[in-house]
Every structure is written in structure tokens, then in C-alpha cells.
Amino acid sequence: MLSLETMQQHIAPLFPGLMGVRLVEVTPERVVGELVVRPELCTSGEIMHGGAYMAFADTLGAVGTVLNMERGKRTTTTDSSTKFIGGAKLNTTVVGESVPLHRGRTTQVWQTSIRTAEGKLCAVVTQTQLILG
Amino acid sequence: MLSLETMQQHIAPLFPGLMGVRLVEVTPERVVGELVVRPELCTSGEIMHGGAYMAFADTLGAVGTVLNMERGKRTTTTDSSTKFIGGAKLNTTVVGESVPLHRGRTTQVWQTSIRTAEGKLCAVVTQTQLILG
Amino acid sequence: MLSLETMQQHIAPLFPGLMGVRLVEVTPERVVGELVVRPELCTSGEIMHGGAYMAFADTLGAVGTVLNMERGKRTTTTDSSTKFIGGAKLNTTVVGESVPLHRGRTTQVWQTSIRTAEGKLCAVVTQTQLILG
Amino acid sequence: MLSLETMQQHIAPLFPGLMGVRLVEVTPERVVGELVVRPELCTSGEIMHGGAYMAFADTLGAVGTVLNMERGKRTTTTDSSTKFIGGAKLNTTVVGESVPLHRGRTTQVWQTSIRTAEGKLCAVVTQTQLILG
């Protein structure tokens, strides 16, 4: 089984690393990450950019999928749908929690809720992962 | 009317700037941008990260919305849906073109197609922007 | 507060009535409905048509929104995203449960899970309702 | 190749038949259908029910997918995302046009635009079809 450290090292040179995604919990039933809302993750008005929410969630859902795949398989996101609900302010930390809605052989569906440190819901992202290979 | 240079400067210190989004055409009917697929925009396998597609598109659609709003209004993305269709390879350039499906007083809907330099479709992102204030 | 009977009578001559949607629980925190998978709600292969899932869910989420609006307001769905997960067979009954992810003054977000009578997840529908007037 | 008449007969006893979907053009590059907005396809306010738009589109996109599949394969919708843009009034006719965004071996993506007879855009539905078997 892939450890949290292995996963964190794996994403470090990639887009989640550029953003600063920090994995906190990595199990087949739940993936949790944190992200500090630095200025360069924001949009106008000193709130987190919508694209940063989506990229953060995509990362967590993909990690969860990998943890549930047979060895030797690959996965790709085919669909992602986001509801933006509330803003996360500059220099705060957001927490993303991704849980599976479906873990099939051909597809998996993961839903990620992104909240402020106080627990206010900011965005919900639901993504479909196709299992290949 | 906001110029391309003004818009480019506006996004430079924000998330699109971190990613390297370069605006190419900025009109109320069409917004075009480019993005070089640097290593830190990728996921495993040396292809562009799904989150980078979504953040790129979100930026273009929001720019288009701003160009169609009355002065003094604000906008926020409420929904974004993405279909991932093909991969964009490391060190290539992708082109995003965003066009309006709807430009109302309360909401606008923009659809962004992201393609490789050769024109192969990589992703289609459709987003709803709520007009506030 | 609108009663279950009032709501059921309201939808009877409308699309949910054509489909046969039966409201089971109608509270501001949760809306539950049932639907018998008659032949004319199916697609090929004697399973429930994808469109029937979406219409069933749209109905439940809209009912929930109405129960949380101030008197005199109206609502319209602006976005709906569905993940299809499993098939529901001809002549079985499916149960839809809709819960709010967000209940704001301008928008509400409701998520509906549709399951077989045995509890197997068939589809998850997440919709945004704009509050007007 | 499947004819329009064959397709129309195929859907008659199914959900599209209950709704009254009439296929008008059925080619691998484009599927067009019509639907009369009868009272029992409406929601409150004498406008077409959001679920009816989604079910109409789902039907057209699935027909398009079938026309592009190899013989012996099956398809299922995995994802569908809808933007609701304008209302269609009671007793008018709406026209749905579905075109492919992607026709791959594993997935197809179809986008359906639903318009009034006068050409006003009512809804845009984008769906992913998984090819099985």
C-alpha cells in the first residue's frame, strides 16, 4: 500500500506541488489534504481562485482512486463538476476531504468537500475516474 | 473597455500568473489564452494536470464575463463542469478559447475549449457566472 | 409550511406526475420520494432511463428549495450535474433522497442520491437553484 | 446503419416515447429531435420542467453514440451536466440538436442544445457515454 510520504513525494514536482497541497490522510476510504491560501492561489478580492479549488480536489480524488485500483492499472479523470459555495480568504488554510461515491472496476466516483479551517463549506467537487489498462 | 494588457497585469500576481496564463485575445465575444505545459503544471505521465485545465478555463470564462458586465458589478463562478477528452504533453503549448453560451443580467454561461497547438481537443469546460451587486 | 399532501397535489398534473413520483418525506432538511420503474420510464435493456433519474432528482431538489425560500420568492434550476453509477431494473422501486449542501439567500445547492430499494446507489445528482424575485 | 424510423420505433415504448420525443434527423454527426411542451412536461408556471430538458437531451446524445459505436457494443451515460438558460413555454415546440465533442473507442462526449422554435437557447446538456462490451 502506498504511504502518505510516498504520495506526497510523488506530487511534489507536479501541479499539486506548485500549489502547495499537503496530504494529511491517505486511505482507500478517505483522502484529506490541506492548502494554505497564498496570494498566488487567489483571484481578485483576496479570495481563493476557483481553479485552485478544482485542482486541489482533482488531486485528492485521483489519489483516492489510485489507492483503490489494482496494481498495474492507470486512471484518468473523465468528468469533474464543481459547485462553488463560499469564499476562502487569503492566508487562511482550507481542508479538502475526498470520499468515494462509487468504486467499480471500470469507473470510480469521488466527491471532495473543501472547507475553511472553521468548517465552512467552500466548494464541492464530484469527479469520475476511468480505470484503464 | 478593459485592454488585454490591463487584464494581463491584473492576473499576473494571482493564480493564473502562477500557472503562466498568457491572454491572447480579449473581446466580449471571445477570450483566448495560451499556456505552456511546464513540468509543474503536469500530473503523472508527463501530461497536463486536470486541475490546470480547469483553472485555465475558469480564468478565461471569468475574463469574458467581466467584459460583459455593467460597471460596478461583480461576478463569481457558481458552477463548472469539465469533460476531459485528450492529454496535452509536457513542454507543448495549449490554447484555450472561451465563448459565451448566455449573457444575461443575472447569469452568464461561458464554454471554454482547450486544444493542443495542432488543434486536438483536450478538454471542454462550461461554467456559470453569477452577476452580483 | 407546505404539507406533503399539498406538494403531491401540486406536482400531480406536471412532469413528476407523468412519471409517477410519490413524495414520502418533505422537510426543509430532507426530501424523499419514490418512483416505480414502469416500462415507460426505461431505456433499452429494461433499466431506468438516465433522463428519468435526472428528472426525479430535479423534482426533489426543487421541492427542498421551495421549503427553504422566503414567501413570495421563486426559484429556477441553473445547473444540474449527474453521476450515473448503477442501473435500476424494470418493475423495481427507486428511492431518492435530497439534502441541502448550501441554503443561501441567492442560491441553494441540493444533492440527491437515488438508490434501489436494497440501498444500492444508482445516481447522484447535484443541482444549483437560483432564488429570484 | 440504423434508420430514423427504426430508432423512432425503438424509443416509442420507452421514456422518450412517454415524453413524446420525435426524432427528426439521425446521422453520426448530428441528431435532431423535437418535443411539444405538453402540460404534463411542465413544472410550475407553465414552462418546461428541467428534468424534461435533461431527459430529452440524454435521449438524443445516446442515439448519436449508438450510431458511432461498433456493432455489438453497448453504451451507458456516466455523466451529464446541464446549464439551464431560458424557459420554454407551454404548448410550444422545442428543438434539440446533439453533436459530438468526442468520439473515441472508450468514451464519447455529446453536447445537446435545446432551443425554442424561434431559436432562443433554453438549455445546454453535455454528456459522457462509456462504451462497453
Coordinates of C-alpha atoms in Angstrom, one line a residue:
Chain A
M1 CA 0.0 0.0 0.0
L2 CA 1.2 3.5 -0.9
S3 CA 2.2 5.6 2.1
L4 CA 1.3 9.2 2.7
E5 CA 5.0 10.1 2.4
T6 CA 5.4 8.3 -1.0
M7 CA 2.3 10.0 -2.3
Q8 CA 3.5 13.5 -1.0
Q9 CA 6.9 13.0 -2.7
H10 CA 5.2 11.8 -5.9
I11 CA 3.1 15.0 -6.2
A12 CA 5.9 17.4 -5.1
P13 CA 7.3 18.2 -8.6
L14 CA 3.8 18.2 -10.2
F15 CA 0.9 20.7 -10.2
P16 CA -0.2 19.9 -6.6
G17 CA 3.3 20.7 -5.5
L18 CA 3.3 24.1 -7.3
M19 CA 0.1 24.9 -5.4
G20 CA 1.4 23.6 -2.1
V21 CA -1.0 20.7 -1.5
R22 CA -0.2 18.9 1.7
L23 CA -1.6 15.4 2.1
V24 CA -2.9 14.7 5.6
E25 CA -4.7 11.4 5.4
V26 CA -4.5 8.8 2.7
T27 CA -6.6 5.7 3.0
P28 CA -8.8 3.9 0.5
E29 CA -11.9 5.2 2.2
R30 CA -10.9 8.9 2.7
V31 CA -8.2 11.3 1.4
V32 CA -7.6 14.5 3.2
G33 CA -5.3 17.4 2.3
E34 CA -4.6 21.0 3.3
L35 CA -3.7 24.0 1.3
V36 CA -2.6 27.5 2.5
V37 CA -4.4 30.2 0.5
R38 CA -1.2 32.1 -0.6
P39 CA -1.6 35.3 -2.7
E40 CA -0.7 33.4 -5.8
L41 CA -3.6 31.0 -5.3
C42 CA -6.1 33.8 -5.2
T43 CA -8.3 35.6 -7.7
S44 CA -9.5 39.3 -7.3
G45 CA -10.7 40.3 -3.9
E46 CA -8.2 38.2 -1.9
I47 CA -10.1 35.0 -2.1
M48 CA -9.0 31.6 -3.4
H49 CA -9.3 31.2 -7.1
G50 CA -12.0 28.8 -8.3
G51 CA -9.4 26.9 -10.4
A52 CA -7.4 26.3 -7.3
Y53 CA -10.4 24.6 -5.6
M54 CA -10.9 22.4 -8.6
A55 CA -7.2 21.5 -9.0
F56 CA -6.9 20.7 -5.2
A57 CA -10.0 18.4 -5.4
D58 CA -8.9 16.7 -8.6
T59 CA -5.6 15.8 -6.8
L60 CA -7.3 14.3 -3.8
G61 CA -9.9 12.3 -5.8
A62 CA -7.1 10.9 -8.1
V63 CA -5.1 9.8 -5.1
G64 CA -8.1 8.1 -3.7
T65 CA -8.7 6.3 -7.0
V66 CA -5.1 5.1 -7.2
L67 CA -5.4 3.6 -3.7
N68 CA -8.4 1.6 -4.9
M69 CA -7.1 0.3 -8.2
E70 CA -5.5 -3.0 -8.9
R71 CA -1.7 -2.8 -9.4
G72 CA -0.7 -2.1 -13.0
K73 CA -3.8 -0.1 -13.9
R74 CA -3.9 3.6 -14.7
T75 CA -6.6 6.2 -14.2
T76 CA -7.7 9.4 -15.8
T77 CA -10.4 11.9 -14.8
T78 CA -13.1 12.0 -17.4
D79 CA -15.5 14.4 -15.8
S80 CA -15.5 16.9 -12.9
S81 CA -18.3 19.0 -11.7
T82 CA -17.9 21.8 -9.1
K83 CA -20.4 23.8 -7.0
F84 CA -18.8 26.9 -5.6
I85 CA -20.5 27.8 -2.3
G86 CA -18.3 30.1 -0.3
G87 CA -15.0 32.0 -0.5
A88 CA -11.8 31.1 1.3
K89 CA -9.8 34.1 2.4
L90 CA -6.2 35.0 1.7
N91 CA -3.7 33.5 4.2
T92 CA -6.2 31.0 5.7
T93 CA -5.9 27.3 5.3
V94 CA -8.5 25.2 3.5
V95 CA -9.1 21.5 4.1
G96 CA -10.2 19.1 1.4
E97 CA -11.8 15.7 2.2
S98 CA -12.4 13.3 -0.6
V99 CA -14.6 10.2 -0.2
P100 CA -15.7 7.6 -2.7
L101 CA -19.3 7.5 -4.0
H102 CA -18.5 4.5 -6.2
R103 CA -15.5 2.2 -6.5
G104 CA -16.1 0.0 -9.5
R105 CA -13.8 -1.9 -11.8
T106 CA -14.4 0.5 -14.8
T107 CA -15.1 3.8 -13.1
Q108 CA -14.8 5.3 -9.6
V109 CA -16.6 8.5 -8.5
W110 CA -15.1 10.6 -5.7
Q111 CA -16.6 13.6 -4.0
T112 CA -14.4 16.3 -2.4
S113 CA -15.7 18.9 0.1
I114 CA -13.4 21.8 0.6
R115 CA -13.9 23.7 3.9
T116 CA -12.3 26.6 5.8
A117 CA -10.4 25.7 9.0
E118 CA -13.6 26.7 10.8
G119 CA -15.6 24.2 8.8
K120 CA -17.5 26.5 6.5
L121 CA -18.2 24.7 3.2
C122 CA -16.4 26.4 0.2
A123 CA -16.8 24.0 -2.7
V124 CA -18.0 20.5 -3.6
V125 CA -16.3 18.7 -6.5
T126 CA -17.5 15.4 -7.9
Q127 CA -15.3 13.6 -10.3
T128 CA -15.4 10.4 -12.4
Q129 CA -12.3 8.4 -12.9
L130 CA -12.0 5.9 -15.7
I131 CA -9.8 2.9 -14.9
L132 CA -7.6 1.9 -17.8
G133 CA -5.1 -0.8 -18.7
Chain B
M1 CA -13.2 48.8 -22.2
L2 CA -10.5 46.8 -20.4
S3 CA -7.5 46.2 -22.6
L4 CA -5.6 42.9 -23.0
E5 CA -2.6 44.5 -21.2
T6 CA -4.6 45.7 -18.3
M7 CA -6.2 42.2 -17.9
Q8 CA -2.8 40.5 -18.2
Q9 CA -1.3 42.7 -15.5
H10 CA -4.3 42.2 -13.3
I11 CA -3.9 38.4 -13.3
A12 CA -0.1 38.4 -13.0
P13 CA 0.1 38.2 -9.2
L14 CA -2.9 35.8 -9.0
F15 CA -3.3 32.1 -9.7
P16 CA -3.3 32.4 -13.5
G17 CA 0.0 34.2 -13.1
L18 CA 1.4 31.4 -11.1
M19 CA 0.4 29.0 -13.9
G20 CA 1.7 31.2 -16.6
V21 CA -1.6 32.0 -18.4
R22 CA -1.0 34.4 -21.3
L23 CA -4.0 36.2 -22.7
V24 CA -4.0 36.5 -26.5
E25 CA -7.4 37.9 -27.4
V26 CA -9.9 39.6 -25.1
T27 CA -13.2 40.7 -26.5
P28 CA -16.8 40.5 -25.2
E29 CA -17.5 37.7 -27.8
R30 CA -14.3 35.6 -27.4
V31 CA -11.4 35.2 -24.9
V32 CA -8.3 33.3 -26.0
G33 CA -5.3 32.4 -23.9
E34 CA -2.2 30.2 -24.1
L35 CA -0.4 28.1 -21.6
V36 CA 2.9 26.3 -21.8
V37 CA 2.7 22.9 -20.2
R38 CA 5.7 23.2 -17.9
P39 CA 6.6 20.2 -15.6
E40 CA 5.0 21.9 -12.6
L41 CA 1.6 22.0 -14.5
C42 CA 1.7 18.2 -15.1
T43 CA 0.4 15.2 -13.4
S44 CA 2.0 11.7 -13.6
G45 CA 3.0 10.6 -17.1
E46 CA 4.1 14.0 -18.3
I47 CA 0.7 15.2 -19.3
M48 CA -1.1 18.4 -18.2
H49 CA -2.9 18.1 -14.8
G50 CA -6.6 18.0 -15.0
G51 CA -6.8 20.8 -12.4
A52 CA -4.6 23.0 -14.7
Y53 CA -7.1 22.7 -17.5
M54 CA -9.9 23.7 -15.2
A55 CA -8.1 26.6 -13.7
F56 CA -7.0 27.9 -17.1
A57 CA -10.6 27.7 -18.4
D58 CA -12.1 29.3 -15.2
T59 CA -9.8 32.2 -15.8
L60 CA -10.8 32.8 -19.4
G61 CA -14.5 32.5 -18.7
A62 CA -14.3 34.9 -15.8
V63 CA -12.4 37.4 -18.0
G64 CA -15.2 37.1 -20.6
T65 CA -17.9 37.7 -18.0
V66 CA -16.2 40.8 -16.7
L67 CA -16.1 42.2 -20.2
N68 CA -19.9 41.8 -20.5
M69 CA -20.9 43.1 -17.1
E70 CA -22.1 46.6 -16.3
R71 CA -19.5 48.7 -14.5
G72 CA -19.7 48.3 -10.7
K73 CA -20.9 44.8 -10.7
R74 CA -19.0 41.7 -9.5
T75 CA -19.1 38.1 -10.6
T76 CA -18.4 34.7 -9.1
T77 CA -18.4 31.3 -10.6
T78 CA -21.2 29.2 -9.2
D79 CA -20.7 26.0 -11.3
S80 CA -18.1 24.5 -13.5
S81 CA -18.3 21.2 -15.4
T82 CA -15.5 19.7 -17.3
K83 CA -15.2 16.9 -19.9
F84 CA -11.6 15.7 -20.2
I85 CA -11.1 14.4 -23.7
G86 CA -7.4 14.2 -24.5
G87 CA -4.0 14.7 -22.9
A88 CA -1.6 17.6 -23.5
K89 CA 2.0 16.7 -23.4
L90 CA 4.8 18.2 -21.4
N91 CA 6.5 21.2 -23.0
T92 CA 3.8 21.8 -25.5
T93 CA 1.5 24.8 -25.6
V94 CA -2.2 24.6 -25.2
V95 CA -4.7 27.1 -26.4
G96 CA -8.0 27.9 -24.6
E97 CA -10.9 29.6 -26.4
S98 CA -13.8 30.8 -24.3
V99 CA -17.1 31.8 -25.9
P100 CA -20.4 32.8 -24.3
L101 CA -23.4 30.5 -24.4
H102 CA -25.5 33.0 -22.5
R103 CA -25.0 36.6 -21.4
G104 CA -27.9 37.6 -19.1
R105 CA -28.2 40.2 -16.4
T106 CA -28.2 37.7 -13.6
T107 CA -26.1 34.9 -15.0
Q108 CA -23.6 34.3 -17.8
V109 CA -22.6 30.9 -19.2
W110 CA -19.2 30.5 -20.9
Q111 CA -17.7 27.5 -22.6
T112 CA -14.0 27.0 -23.0
S113 CA -12.4 24.5 -25.4
I114 CA -8.8 23.7 -24.7
R115 CA -6.8 22.4 -27.6
T116 CA -3.2 21.4 -28.4
A117 CA -1.3 23.7 -30.8
E118 CA -2.3 21.2 -33.6
G119 CA -5.9 21.6 -32.7
K120 CA -6.6 18.4 -30.9
L121 CA -9.4 18.9 -28.3
C122 CA -8.2 18.2 -24.8
A123 CA -11.0 19.5 -22.6
V124 CA -14.3 21.4 -22.6
V125 CA -15.2 23.4 -19.6
T126 CA -18.7 25.0 -19.2
Q127 CA -19.1 27.5 -16.3
T128 CA -21.9 29.6 -14.9
Q129 CA -21.1 33.0 -13.6
L130 CA -23.5 34.8 -11.2
I131 CA -23.6 38.6 -11.5
L132 CA -23.7 40.3 -8.1
G133 CA -24.0 43.8 -6.7
Chain C
M1 CA -45.3 25.4 5.9
L2 CA -46.3 23.4 2.8
S3 CA -47.6 19.9 3.6
L4 CA -46.6 16.7 1.8
E5 CA -50.2 16.4 0.5
T6 CA -50.2 19.9 -0.9
M7 CA -46.9 19.3 -2.6
Q8 CA -48.0 16.0 -4.0
Q9 CA -51.2 17.6 -5.4
H10 CA -49.2 20.4 -6.8
I11 CA -46.9 18.1 -8.9
A12 CA -49.7 15.7 -10.0
P13 CA -50.6 17.4 -13.3
L14 CA -46.9 18.2 -14.0
F15 CA -43.9 16.2 -15.3
P16 CA -43.3 14.5 -11.9
G17 CA -46.9 13.4 -12.0
L18 CA -46.5 11.9 -15.5
M19 CA -43.5 10.0 -14.2
G20 CA -45.3 8.8 -11.1
V21 CA -43.1 10.5 -8.4
R22 CA -44.5 9.9 -4.9
L23 CA -43.3 12.2 -2.2
V24 CA -42.6 10.4 1.0
E25 CA -40.9 13.0 3.3
V26 CA -40.9 16.7 2.8
T27 CA -38.9 18.8 5.3
P28 CA -36.5 21.7 4.9
E29 CA -33.6 19.4 5.8
R30 CA -34.5 16.4 3.6
V31 CA -36.9 15.5 0.8
V32 CA -37.5 11.8 0.0
G33 CA -39.5 10.4 -2.9
E34 CA -40.2 7.1 -4.5
L35 CA -40.7 6.0 -8.1
V36 CA -41.8 2.7 -9.6
V37 CA -39.6 1.8 -12.6
R38 CA -42.5 1.2 -15.1
P39 CA -41.7 0.1 -18.7
E40 CA -42.3 3.7 -19.9
L41 CA -39.6 5.1 -17.6
C42 CA -37.0 2.7 -19.0
T43 CA -34.4 2.8 -21.7
S44 CA -33.1 -0.3 -23.7
G45 CA -32.3 -3.3 -21.6
E46 CA -35.1 -2.9 -19.1
I47 CA -33.3 -0.4 -16.9
M48 CA -34.4 3.0 -15.8
H49 CA -33.7 5.8 -18.4
G50 CA -31.0 8.2 -17.4
G51 CA -33.3 11.1 -18.0
A52 CA -35.8 9.7 -15.5
Y53 CA -33.2 9.7 -12.8
M54 CA -32.4 13.4 -13.6
A55 CA -36.0 14.5 -13.7
F56 CA -36.8 12.6 -10.5
A57 CA -33.9 14.3 -8.7
D58 CA -34.6 17.7 -10.1
T59 CA -38.1 17.5 -8.7
L60 CA -36.9 16.6 -5.2
G61 CA -34.2 19.3 -5.1
A62 CA -36.7 21.9 -6.3
V63 CA -39.2 20.9 -3.6
G64 CA -36.5 21.2 -1.0
T65 CA -35.5 24.7 -2.2
V66 CA -39.1 25.9 -2.1
L67 CA -39.3 24.8 1.5
N68 CA -36.3 27.0 2.4
M69 CA -37.3 30.1 0.5
E70 CA -38.9 33.2 1.9
R71 CA -42.6 33.5 0.9
G72 CA -43.0 35.3 -2.4
K73 CA -39.7 34.2 -3.9
R74 CA -39.4 32.0 -6.9
T75 CA -36.6 29.5 -7.9
T76 CA -35.2 28.1 -11.0
T77 CA -32.5 25.4 -11.5
T78 CA -29.5 26.9 -13.2
D79 CA -27.2 23.8 -13.2
S80 CA -27.5 20.1 -12.7
S81 CA -24.7 17.5 -12.7
T82 CA -25.3 13.8 -12.6
K83 CA -23.1 10.8 -12.0
F84 CA -24.7 7.6 -13.1
I85 CA -23.4 4.7 -11.0
G86 CA -25.7 1.7 -11.3
G87 CA -28.8 0.6 -13.1
A88 CA -32.3 0.2 -11.6
K89 CA -34.3 -2.7 -13.0
L90 CA -37.8 -2.7 -14.5
N91 CA -40.6 -3.0 -12.0
T92 CA -38.5 -2.2 -9.0
T93 CA -38.9 0.9 -6.9
V94 CA -36.2 3.5 -6.5
V95 CA -35.8 5.9 -3.6
G96 CA -34.5 9.4 -4.0
E97 CA -33.2 11.4 -1.0
S98 CA -32.3 15.0 -1.5
V99 CA -30.3 17.0 1.1
P100 CA -29.0 20.6 1.0
L101 CA -25.3 21.3 0.6
H102 CA -26.0 25.0 0.8
R103 CA -29.0 27.2 1.6
G104 CA -28.1 30.8 0.9
R105 CA -30.3 33.8 0.1
T106 CA -29.2 33.9 -3.6
T107 CA -28.5 30.2 -4.3
Q108 CA -29.2 26.8 -2.8
V109 CA -27.4 23.6 -3.7
W110 CA -29.2 20.3 -3.3
Q111 CA -27.8 16.8 -3.7
T112 CA -30.0 13.8 -4.5
S113 CA -28.9 10.2 -4.1
I114 CA -31.1 7.7 -5.9
R115 CA -30.9 4.1 -4.6
T116 CA -32.6 0.8 -5.2
A117 CA -35.0 -0.5 -2.5
E118 CA -32.0 -2.6 -1.3
G119 CA -29.9 0.5 -0.9
K120 CA -27.6 0.2 -4.0
L121 CA -26.6 3.6 -5.3
C122 CA -27.8 4.3 -8.8
A123 CA -27.1 8.0 -9.4
V124 CA -26.1 11.2 -7.6
V125 CA -27.5 14.5 -8.9
T126 CA -26.2 17.9 -7.6
Q127 CA -28.1 20.9 -8.6
T128 CA -27.9 24.7 -8.1
Q129 CA -31.1 26.7 -7.6
L130 CA -31.2 30.4 -8.1
I131 CA -33.5 32.3 -5.9
L132 CA -35.4 35.1 -7.7
G133 CA -37.8 37.9 -7.0
Chain D
M1 CA -26.9 1.8 -40.5
L2 CA -30.0 2.4 -38.3
S3 CA -32.7 4.4 -39.9
L4 CA -34.7 7.2 -38.3
E5 CA -37.8 5.0 -38.4
T6 CA -36.1 2.1 -36.7
M7 CA -34.8 4.4 -34.0
Q8 CA -38.2 6.1 -33.5
Q9 CA -39.9 2.7 -33.1
H10 CA -37.2 1.6 -30.7
I11 CA -37.8 4.5 -28.3
A12 CA -41.6 4.6 -28.6
P13 CA -42.4 2.2 -25.7
L14 CA -39.6 3.8 -23.6
F15 CA -39.2 7.0 -21.6
P16 CA -38.7 9.2 -24.7
G17 CA -41.9 7.8 -26.0
L18 CA -43.8 8.7 -22.9
M19 CA -42.5 12.2 -23.3
G20 CA -43.3 12.4 -27.0
V21 CA -39.8 12.8 -28.4
R22 CA -39.9 12.9 -32.2
L23 CA -36.6 12.2 -34.0
V24 CA -36.1 14.5 -37.0
E25 CA -32.5 13.8 -38.1
V26 CA -30.3 10.9 -37.2
T27 CA -26.8 10.8 -38.5
P28 CA -23.4 10.0 -36.9
E29 CA -22.6 13.7 -37.0
R30 CA -25.8 15.2 -35.7
V31 CA -29.0 14.1 -34.1
V32 CA -32.1 16.3 -34.0
G33 CA -35.3 15.8 -32.2
E34 CA -38.5 17.8 -31.4
L35 CA -40.7 17.8 -28.4
V36 CA -44.1 19.5 -27.9
V37 CA -44.3 21.2 -24.4
R38 CA -47.5 19.5 -23.3
P39 CA -48.9 20.4 -19.8
E40 CA -47.6 17.1 -18.3
L41 CA -44.0 18.0 -19.4
C42 CA -44.1 21.3 -17.4
T43 CA -43.2 22.5 -14.0
S44 CA -44.9 25.4 -12.1
G45 CA -45.5 28.5 -14.2
E46 CA -46.4 26.8 -17.5
I47 CA -42.8 26.2 -18.5
M48 CA -41.0 23.0 -19.5
H49 CA -39.7 21.0 -16.5
G50 CA -35.9 21.0 -16.1
G51 CA -36.0 17.2 -16.0
A52 CA -37.7 17.1 -19.3
Y53 CA -34.9 19.0 -20.9
M54 CA -32.3 16.6 -19.4
A55 CA -34.2 13.5 -20.5
F56 CA -34.8 14.8 -24.0
A57 CA -31.0 15.6 -24.4
D58 CA -30.0 12.3 -22.8
T59 CA -32.0 10.5 -25.5
L60 CA -30.5 12.4 -28.4
G61 CA -26.9 12.0 -27.2
A62 CA -27.4 8.3 -26.6
V63 CA -28.8 7.9 -30.1
G64 CA -25.8 9.7 -31.5
T65 CA -23.5 7.4 -29.6
V66 CA -25.1 4.3 -30.8
L67 CA -24.7 5.5 -34.4
N68 CA -21.0 5.8 -33.8
M69 CA -20.3 2.5 -32.0
E70 CA -19.1 -0.7 -33.4
R71 CA -21.7 -3.4 -33.8
G72 CA -22.1 -5.5 -30.7
K73 CA -21.0 -2.8 -28.3
R74 CA -23.2 -1.2 -25.6
T75 CA -23.2 2.3 -24.1
T76 CA -24.2 3.9 -20.9
T77 CA -24.2 7.5 -19.8
T78 CA -21.8 8.0 -17.0
D79 CA -22.1 11.8 -16.6
S80 CA -24.4 14.6 -17.7
S81 CA -24.1 18.3 -17.0
T82 CA -26.8 20.8 -17.8
K83 CA -26.9 24.6 -17.9
F84 CA -30.4 25.9 -17.9
I85 CA -30.6 29.2 -19.8
G86 CA -34.1 30.1 -20.7
G87 CA -37.7 28.8 -20.3
A88 CA -39.8 27.0 -23.0
K89 CA -43.5 27.8 -22.7
L90 CA -46.4 25.5 -22.6
N91 CA -47.7 24.4 -26.0
T92 CA -44.7 25.5 -27.9
T93 CA -42.2 23.1 -29.6
V94 CA -38.6 22.8 -28.6
V95 CA -35.9 21.5 -30.9
G96 CA -32.8 19.6 -29.6
E97 CA -29.7 19.3 -31.6
S98 CA -26.9 16.9 -30.4
V99 CA -23.4 17.0 -31.8
P100 CA -20.3 15.0 -30.8
L101 CA -17.4 16.7 -29.0
H102 CA -15.5 13.5 -28.9
R103 CA -16.0 10.1 -30.5
G104 CA -13.4 7.7 -29.0
R105 CA -13.3 4.0 -28.6
T106 CA -13.8 4.1 -24.8
T107 CA -15.9 7.2 -24.4
Q108 CA -17.9 9.6 -26.5
V109 CA -19.0 13.1 -25.4
W110 CA -22.1 14.6 -26.9
Q111 CA -23.5 18.1 -26.4
T112 CA -27.1 18.9 -26.9
S113 CA -28.5 22.4 -27.4
I114 CA -32.3 22.8 -26.8
R115 CA -33.9 25.8 -28.4
T116 CA -37.4 27.2 -28.9
A117 CA -38.8 27.2 -32.4
E118 CA -37.6 30.8 -32.7
G119 CA -34.1 29.7 -31.9
K120 CA -33.8 31.0 -28.3
L121 CA -31.4 28.8 -26.3
C122 CA -33.1 27.1 -23.4
A123 CA -30.5 24.6 -22.2
V124 CA -27.2 23.0 -23.0
V125 CA -26.5 19.4 -21.9
T126 CA -23.1 17.8 -22.1
Q127 CA -22.9 14.1 -21.5
T128 CA -20.2 11.4 -21.4
Q129 CA -21.1 7.9 -22.8
L130 CA -18.9 5.0 -21.8
I131 CA -18.6 2.3 -24.5
L132 CA -18.9 -1.2 -23.1
G133 CA -18.6 -4.8 -24.2

